[in-house]
Amino acid sequence: MWTRVAPQPSELARPFWDGCNEGKLLLQRCLGCGTFIHHPEPECPRCGCAELTFDEVCGTGRIETFTVVHRSFVPGYQVVTPYAVGWIALPEQANLRIFSAIVGERAPAAIAIDAPVKVVFELVDGFGAVPLFELS
């Protein structure tokens, strides 16, 4: 697929990455209005509340849109074979999405809009687990 560069998480996103290392997909959620927020923010973009937590989501979703990468323009990424990335719509809330690589034995050839996917975690040397989505 490609060589991964370890993310450099902010303190705000630390609970997300800690969850990944525990095999959980944790997304920020506002305690005021209940809105899920991704990527993490210091306050809720919907109601302005600064009381936020991280809650586990089910880890399944559907492909909303995707692209297949044949060559990379990003320093540090070496594409060995074509790979897919896309927006994954999560069922917990309307308009809740996460951007991710889409993997699996049939990917990228079998990827289609609205295809079901589930989260899997891949270990990156020197960092820990990162979430990817696999065709179901």
mmCIF file with all atom_site columns, C-alpha atoms in Angstrom:
data_model
loop_
_atom_site.group_PDB
_atom_site.id
_atom_site.type_symbol
_atom_site.label_atom_id
_atom_site.label_alt_id
_atom_site.label_comp_id
_atom_site.label_asym_id
_atom_site.label_entity_id
_atom_site.label_seq_id
_atom_site.pdbx_PDB_ins_code
_atom_site.Cartn_x
_atom_site.Cartn_y
_atom_site.Cartn_z
_atom_site.occupancy
_atom_site.B_iso_or_equiv
_atom_site.pdbx_formal_charge
_atom_site.auth_seq_id
_atom_site.auth_comp_id
_atom_site.auth_asym_id
_atom_site.auth_atom_id
_atom_site.pdbx_PDB_model_num
ATOM 1   C CA . MET A 1 1   ? 0.000   0.000  0.000  1.00 0.00 ? 1   MET A CA 1
ATOM 2   C CA . TRP A 1 2   ? 2.181   2.890  1.245  1.00 0.00 ? 2   TRP A CA 1
ATOM 3   C CA . THR A 1 3   ? 4.568   3.755  3.996  1.00 0.00 ? 3   THR A CA 1
ATOM 4   C CA . ARG A 1 4   ? 2.891   5.620  6.826  1.00 0.00 ? 4   ARG A CA 1
ATOM 5   C CA . VAL A 1 5   ? 4.188   8.729  8.481  1.00 0.00 ? 5   VAL A CA 1
ATOM 6   C CA . ALA A 1 6   ? 3.274   8.862  12.160 1.00 0.00 ? 6   ALA A CA 1
ATOM 7   C CA . PRO A 1 7   ? 0.657   11.515 12.992 1.00 0.00 ? 7   PRO A CA 1
ATOM 8   C CA . GLN A 1 8   ? 1.603   14.360 15.301 1.00 0.00 ? 8   GLN A CA 1
ATOM 9   C CA . PRO A 1 9   ? -1.483  14.692 17.503 1.00 0.00 ? 9   PRO A CA 1
ATOM 10  C CA . SER A 1 10  ? -2.361  17.811 19.420 1.00 0.00 ? 10  SER A CA 1
ATOM 11  C CA . GLU A 1 11  ? -3.269  17.565 23.099 1.00 0.00 ? 11  GLU A CA 1
ATOM 12  C CA . LEU A 1 12  ? -6.863  18.245 22.063 1.00 0.00 ? 12  LEU A CA 1
ATOM 13  C CA . ALA A 1 13  ? -6.869  15.079 19.923 1.00 0.00 ? 13  ALA A CA 1
ATOM 14  C CA . ARG A 1 14  ? -4.978  12.899 22.435 1.00 0.00 ? 14  ARG A CA 1
ATOM 15  C CA . PRO A 1 15  ? -8.142  11.040 23.654 1.00 0.00 ? 15  PRO A CA 1
ATOM 16  C CA . PHE A 1 16  ? -8.936  10.081 20.040 1.00 0.00 ? 16  PHE A CA 1
ATOM 17  C CA . TRP A 1 17  ? -5.478  8.505  19.607 1.00 0.00 ? 17  TRP A CA 1
ATOM 18  C CA . ASP A 1 18  ? -5.559  6.890  23.061 1.00 0.00 ? 18  ASP A CA 1
ATOM 19  C CA . GLY A 1 19  ? -8.845  5.254  22.046 1.00 0.00 ? 19  GLY A CA 1
ATOM 20  C CA . CYS A 1 20  ? -7.298  3.954  18.833 1.00 0.00 ? 20  CYS A CA 1
ATOM 21  C CA . ASN A 1 21  ? -4.563  2.281  20.896 1.00 0.00 ? 21  ASN A CA 1
ATOM 22  C CA . GLU A 1 22  ? -7.318  0.551  22.884 1.00 0.00 ? 22  GLU A CA 1
ATOM 23  C CA . GLY A 1 23  ? -9.104  -0.585 19.696 1.00 0.00 ? 23  GLY A CA 1
ATOM 24  C CA . LYS A 1 24  ? -11.905 1.976  20.113 1.00 0.00 ? 24  LYS A CA 1
ATOM 25  C CA . LEU A 1 25  ? -13.067 4.748  17.808 1.00 0.00 ? 25  LEU A CA 1
ATOM 26  C CA . LEU A 1 26  ? -13.660 7.683  20.174 1.00 0.00 ? 26  LEU A CA 1
ATOM 27  C CA . LEU A 1 27  ? -15.070 10.951 18.839 1.00 0.00 ? 27  LEU A CA 1
ATOM 28  C CA . GLN A 1 28  ? -15.502 14.211 20.676 1.00 0.00 ? 28  GLN A CA 1
ATOM 29  C CA . ARG A 1 29  ? -19.036 14.973 21.835 1.00 0.00 ? 29  ARG A CA 1
ATOM 30  C CA . CYS A 1 30  ? -20.596 18.102 23.307 1.00 0.00 ? 30  CYS A CA 1
ATOM 31  C CA . LEU A 1 31  ? -22.141 17.613 26.745 1.00 0.00 ? 31  LEU A CA 1
ATOM 32  C CA . GLY A 1 32  ? -24.386 20.630 26.137 1.00 0.00 ? 32  GLY A CA 1
ATOM 33  C CA . CYS A 1 33  ? -26.201 19.645 22.948 1.00 0.00 ? 33  CYS A CA 1
ATOM 34  C CA . GLY A 1 34  ? -24.970 16.092 22.294 1.00 0.00 ? 34  GLY A CA 1
ATOM 35  C CA . THR A 1 35  ? -23.381 16.891 18.937 1.00 0.00 ? 35  THR A CA 1
ATOM 36  C CA . PHE A 1 36  ? -20.461 14.738 17.814 1.00 0.00 ? 36  PHE A CA 1
ATOM 37  C CA . ILE A 1 37  ? -17.489 16.825 16.666 1.00 0.00 ? 37  ILE A CA 1
ATOM 38  C CA . HIS A 1 38  ? -14.738 15.597 14.373 1.00 0.00 ? 38  HIS A CA 1
ATOM 39  C CA . HIS A 1 39  ? -11.974 16.848 14.241 1.00 0.00 ? 39  HIS A CA 1
ATOM 40  C CA . PRO A 1 40  ? -11.684 17.816 17.911 1.00 0.00 ? 40  PRO A CA 1
ATOM 41  C CA . GLU A 1 41  ? -12.381 21.448 18.787 1.00 0.00 ? 41  GLU A CA 1
ATOM 42  C CA . PRO A 1 42  ? -11.953 23.473 22.011 1.00 0.00 ? 42  PRO A CA 1
ATOM 43  C CA . GLU A 1 43  ? -15.695 24.249 22.005 1.00 0.00 ? 43  GLU A CA 1
ATOM 44  C CA . CYS A 1 44  ? -18.802 22.975 20.251 1.00 0.00 ? 44  CYS A CA 1
ATOM 45  C CA . PRO A 1 45  ? -19.257 24.602 16.831 1.00 0.00 ? 45  PRO A CA 1
ATOM 46  C CA . ARG A 1 46  ? -23.028 24.136 17.163 1.00 0.00 ? 46  ARG A CA 1
ATOM 47  C CA . CYS A 1 47  ? -23.790 25.602 20.615 1.00 0.00 ? 47  CYS A CA 1
ATOM 48  C CA . GLY A 1 48  ? -20.468 27.041 21.837 1.00 0.00 ? 48  GLY A CA 1
ATOM 49  C CA . CYS A 1 49  ? -20.323 24.824 24.939 1.00 0.00 ? 49  CYS A CA 1
ATOM 50  C CA . ALA A 1 50  ? -16.806 24.071 26.193 1.00 0.00 ? 50  ALA A CA 1
ATOM 51  C CA . GLU A 1 51  ? -17.873 20.945 28.116 1.00 0.00 ? 51  GLU A CA 1
ATOM 52  C CA . LEU A 1 52  ? -16.718 18.192 25.791 1.00 0.00 ? 52  LEU A CA 1
ATOM 53  C CA . THR A 1 53  ? -15.975 14.510 26.179 1.00 0.00 ? 53  THR A CA 1
ATOM 54  C CA . PHE A 1 54  ? -14.969 11.610 23.931 1.00 0.00 ? 54  PHE A CA 1
ATOM 55  C CA . ASP A 1 55  ? -17.528 8.848  23.341 1.00 0.00 ? 55  ASP A CA 1
ATOM 56  C CA . GLU A 1 56  ? -17.108 5.560  21.539 1.00 0.00 ? 56  GLU A CA 1
ATOM 57  C CA . VAL A 1 57  ? -18.945 5.245  18.233 1.00 0.00 ? 57  VAL A CA 1
ATOM 58  C CA . CYS A 1 58  ? -19.931 1.936  16.670 1.00 0.00 ? 58  CYS A CA 1
ATOM 59  C CA . GLY A 1 59  ? -17.129 1.916  14.098 1.00 0.00 ? 59  GLY A CA 1
ATOM 60  C CA . THR A 1 60  ? -19.284 1.061  11.118 1.00 0.00 ? 60  THR A CA 1
ATOM 61  C CA . GLY A 1 61  ? -20.338 3.333  8.316  1.00 0.00 ? 61  GLY A CA 1
ATOM 62  C CA . ARG A 1 62  ? -20.806 3.806  4.599  1.00 0.00 ? 62  ARG A CA 1
ATOM 63  C CA . ILE A 1 63  ? -18.521 5.260  1.984  1.00 0.00 ? 63  ILE A CA 1
ATOM 64  C CA . GLU A 1 64  ? -19.794 8.710  1.086  1.00 0.00 ? 64  GLU A CA 1
ATOM 65  C CA . THR A 1 65  ? -17.093 9.543  -1.461 1.00 0.00 ? 65  THR A CA 1
ATOM 66  C CA . PHE A 1 66  ? -13.611 8.262  -2.269 1.00 0.00 ? 66  PHE A CA 1
ATOM 67  C CA . THR A 1 67  ? -10.627 8.503  -4.570 1.00 0.00 ? 67  THR A CA 1
ATOM 68  C CA . VAL A 1 68  ? -7.958  6.031  -5.592 1.00 0.00 ? 68  VAL A CA 1
ATOM 69  C CA . VAL A 1 69  ? -4.386  7.298  -5.234 1.00 0.00 ? 69  VAL A CA 1
ATOM 70  C CA . HIS A 1 70  ? -1.874  6.055  -7.788 1.00 0.00 ? 70  HIS A CA 1
ATOM 71  C CA . ARG A 1 71  ? 1.000   8.343  -6.841 1.00 0.00 ? 71  ARG A CA 1
ATOM 72  C CA . SER A 1 72  ? 1.666   10.592 -3.908 1.00 0.00 ? 72  SER A CA 1
ATOM 73  C CA . PHE A 1 73  ? 2.631   14.235 -3.830 1.00 0.00 ? 73  PHE A CA 1
ATOM 74  C CA . VAL A 1 74  ? 3.093   14.180 -0.045 1.00 0.00 ? 74  VAL A CA 1
ATOM 75  C CA . PRO A 1 75  ? 6.662   13.948 1.262  1.00 0.00 ? 75  PRO A CA 1
ATOM 76  C CA . GLY A 1 76  ? 7.219   10.739 3.209  1.00 0.00 ? 76  GLY A CA 1
ATOM 77  C CA . TYR A 1 77  ? 4.526   8.710  1.460  1.00 0.00 ? 77  TYR A CA 1
ATOM 78  C CA . GLN A 1 78  ? 5.724   6.080  -0.970 1.00 0.00 ? 78  GLN A CA 1
ATOM 79  C CA . VAL A 1 79  ? 2.902   4.506  -2.996 1.00 0.00 ? 79  VAL A CA 1
ATOM 80  C CA . VAL A 1 80  ? 3.607   0.871  -3.808 1.00 0.00 ? 80  VAL A CA 1
ATOM 81  C CA . THR A 1 81  ? 0.173   -0.014 -5.191 1.00 0.00 ? 81  THR A CA 1
ATOM 82  C CA . PRO A 1 82  ? -2.910  2.140  -5.699 1.00 0.00 ? 82  PRO A CA 1
ATOM 83  C CA . TYR A 1 83  ? -4.852  2.758  -2.495 1.00 0.00 ? 83  TYR A CA 1
ATOM 84  C CA . ALA A 1 84  ? -8.155  4.407  -1.649 1.00 0.00 ? 84  ALA A CA 1
ATOM 85  C CA . VAL A 1 85  ? -9.083  7.173  0.767  1.00 0.00 ? 85  VAL A CA 1
ATOM 86  C CA . GLY A 1 86  ? -12.478 8.662  1.374  1.00 0.00 ? 86  GLY A CA 1
ATOM 87  C CA . TRP A 1 87  ? -15.103 10.163 3.617  1.00 0.00 ? 87  TRP A CA 1
ATOM 88  C CA . ILE A 1 88  ? -16.907 7.623  5.785  1.00 0.00 ? 88  ILE A CA 1
ATOM 89  C CA . ALA A 1 89  ? -20.393 8.574  6.962  1.00 0.00 ? 89  ALA A CA 1
ATOM 90  C CA . LEU A 1 90  ? -21.023 7.325  10.503 1.00 0.00 ? 90  LEU A CA 1
ATOM 91  C CA . PRO A 1 91  ? -24.549 6.412  11.651 1.00 0.00 ? 91  PRO A CA 1
ATOM 92  C CA . GLU A 1 92  ? -24.471 8.136  15.056 1.00 0.00 ? 92  GLU A CA 1
ATOM 93  C CA . GLN A 1 93  ? -25.448 11.530 13.652 1.00 0.00 ? 93  GLN A CA 1
ATOM 94  C CA . ALA A 1 94  ? -26.379 13.177 10.359 1.00 0.00 ? 94  ALA A CA 1
ATOM 95  C CA . ASN A 1 95  ? -23.326 14.766 8.716  1.00 0.00 ? 95  ASN A CA 1
ATOM 96  C CA . LEU A 1 96  ? -20.845 12.919 10.969 1.00 0.00 ? 96  LEU A CA 1
ATOM 97  C CA . ARG A 1 97  ? -17.903 11.849 8.829  1.00 0.00 ? 97  ARG A CA 1
ATOM 98  C CA . ILE A 1 98  ? -14.342 10.668 9.230  1.00 0.00 ? 98  ILE A CA 1
ATOM 99  C CA . PHE A 1 99  ? -11.667 10.758 6.528  1.00 0.00 ? 99  PHE A CA 1
ATOM 100 C CA . SER A 1 100 ? -9.751  7.508  6.218  1.00 0.00 ? 100 SER A CA 1
ATOM 101 C CA . ALA A 1 101 ? -7.932  5.029  4.065  1.00 0.00 ? 101 ALA A CA 1
ATOM 102 C CA . ILE A 1 102 ? -10.234 2.282  2.800  1.00 0.00 ? 102 ILE A CA 1
ATOM 103 C CA . VAL A 1 103 ? -8.643  -1.154 2.918  1.00 0.00 ? 103 VAL A CA 1
ATOM 104 C CA . GLY A 1 104 ? -9.430  -4.814 2.425  1.00 0.00 ? 104 GLY A CA 1
ATOM 105 C CA . GLU A 1 105 ? -8.623  -7.677 0.107  1.00 0.00 ? 105 GLU A CA 1
ATOM 106 C CA . ARG A 1 106 ? -11.036 -6.345 -2.523 1.00 0.00 ? 106 ARG A CA 1
ATOM 107 C CA . ALA A 1 107 ? -9.958  -2.694 -2.252 1.00 0.00 ? 107 ALA A CA 1
ATOM 108 C CA . PRO A 1 108 ? -9.622  -0.541 -4.212 1.00 0.00 ? 108 PRO A CA 1
ATOM 109 C CA . ALA A 1 109 ? -11.354 -2.377 -7.098 1.00 0.00 ? 109 ALA A CA 1
ATOM 110 C CA . ALA A 1 110 ? -14.537 -3.204 -5.144 1.00 0.00 ? 110 ALA A CA 1
ATOM 111 C CA . ILE A 1 111 ? -15.024 0.189  -3.507 1.00 0.00 ? 111 ILE A CA 1
ATOM 112 C CA . ALA A 1 112 ? -18.286 1.925  -4.309 1.00 0.00 ? 112 ALA A CA 1
ATOM 113 C CA . ILE A 1 113 ? -20.311 4.829  -2.992 1.00 0.00 ? 113 ILE A CA 1
ATOM 114 C CA . ASP A 1 114 ? -22.564 3.677  -0.123 1.00 0.00 ? 114 ASP A CA 1
ATOM 115 C CA . ALA A 1 115 ? -20.566 0.448  0.419  1.00 0.00 ? 115 ALA A CA 1
ATOM 116 C CA . PRO A 1 116 ? -20.563 -0.657 4.084  1.00 0.00 ? 116 PRO A CA 1
ATOM 117 C CA . VAL A 1 117 ? -17.287 -0.445 6.008  1.00 0.00 ? 117 VAL A CA 1
ATOM 118 C CA . LYS A 1 118 ? -16.015 -1.109 9.518  1.00 0.00 ? 118 LYS A CA 1
ATOM 119 C CA . VAL A 1 119 ? -13.107 0.367  11.432 1.00 0.00 ? 119 VAL A CA 1
ATOM 120 C CA . VAL A 1 120 ? -9.867  -1.582 11.816 1.00 0.00 ? 120 VAL A CA 1
ATOM 121 C CA . PHE A 1 121 ? -6.679  -0.392 13.452 1.00 0.00 ? 121 PHE A CA 1
ATOM 122 C CA . GLU A 1 122 ? -3.172  -0.590 12.033 1.00 0.00 ? 122 GLU A CA 1
ATOM 123 C CA . LEU A 1 123 ? -0.042  -0.127 14.094 1.00 0.00 ? 123 LEU A CA 1
ATOM 124 C CA . VAL A 1 124 ? 2.394   2.524  12.877 1.00 0.00 ? 124 VAL A CA 1
ATOM 125 C CA . ASP A 1 125 ? 5.948   1.970  14.086 1.00 0.00 ? 125 ASP A CA 1
ATOM 126 C CA . GLY A 1 126 ? 6.955   4.453  16.747 1.00 0.00 ? 126 GLY A CA 1
ATOM 127 C CA . PHE A 1 127 ? 3.423   5.822  17.127 1.00 0.00 ? 127 PHE A CA 1
ATOM 128 C CA . GLY A 1 128 ? 0.624   3.351  17.785 1.00 0.00 ? 128 GLY A CA 1
ATOM 129 C CA . ALA A 1 129 ? -2.706  2.499  16.207 1.00 0.00 ? 129 ALA A CA 1
ATOM 130 C CA . VAL A 1 130 ? -4.384  4.486  13.430 1.00 0.00 ? 130 VAL A CA 1
ATOM 131 C CA . PRO A 1 131 ? -7.963  3.882  12.276 1.00 0.00 ? 131 PRO A CA 1
ATOM 132 C CA . LEU A 1 132 ? -8.664  2.624  8.774  1.00 0.00 ? 132 LEU A CA 1
ATOM 133 C CA . PHE A 1 133 ? -11.940 1.434  7.316  1.00 0.00 ? 133 PHE A CA 1
ATOM 134 C CA . GLU A 1 134 ? -12.315 -1.970 5.708  1.00 0.00 ? 134 GLU A CA 1
ATOM 135 C CA . LEU A 1 135 ? -14.982 -3.079 3.247  1.00 0.00 ? 135 LEU A CA 1
ATOM 136 C CA . SER A 1 136 ? -17.585 -5.186 5.089  1.00 0.00 ? 136 SER A CA 1
#
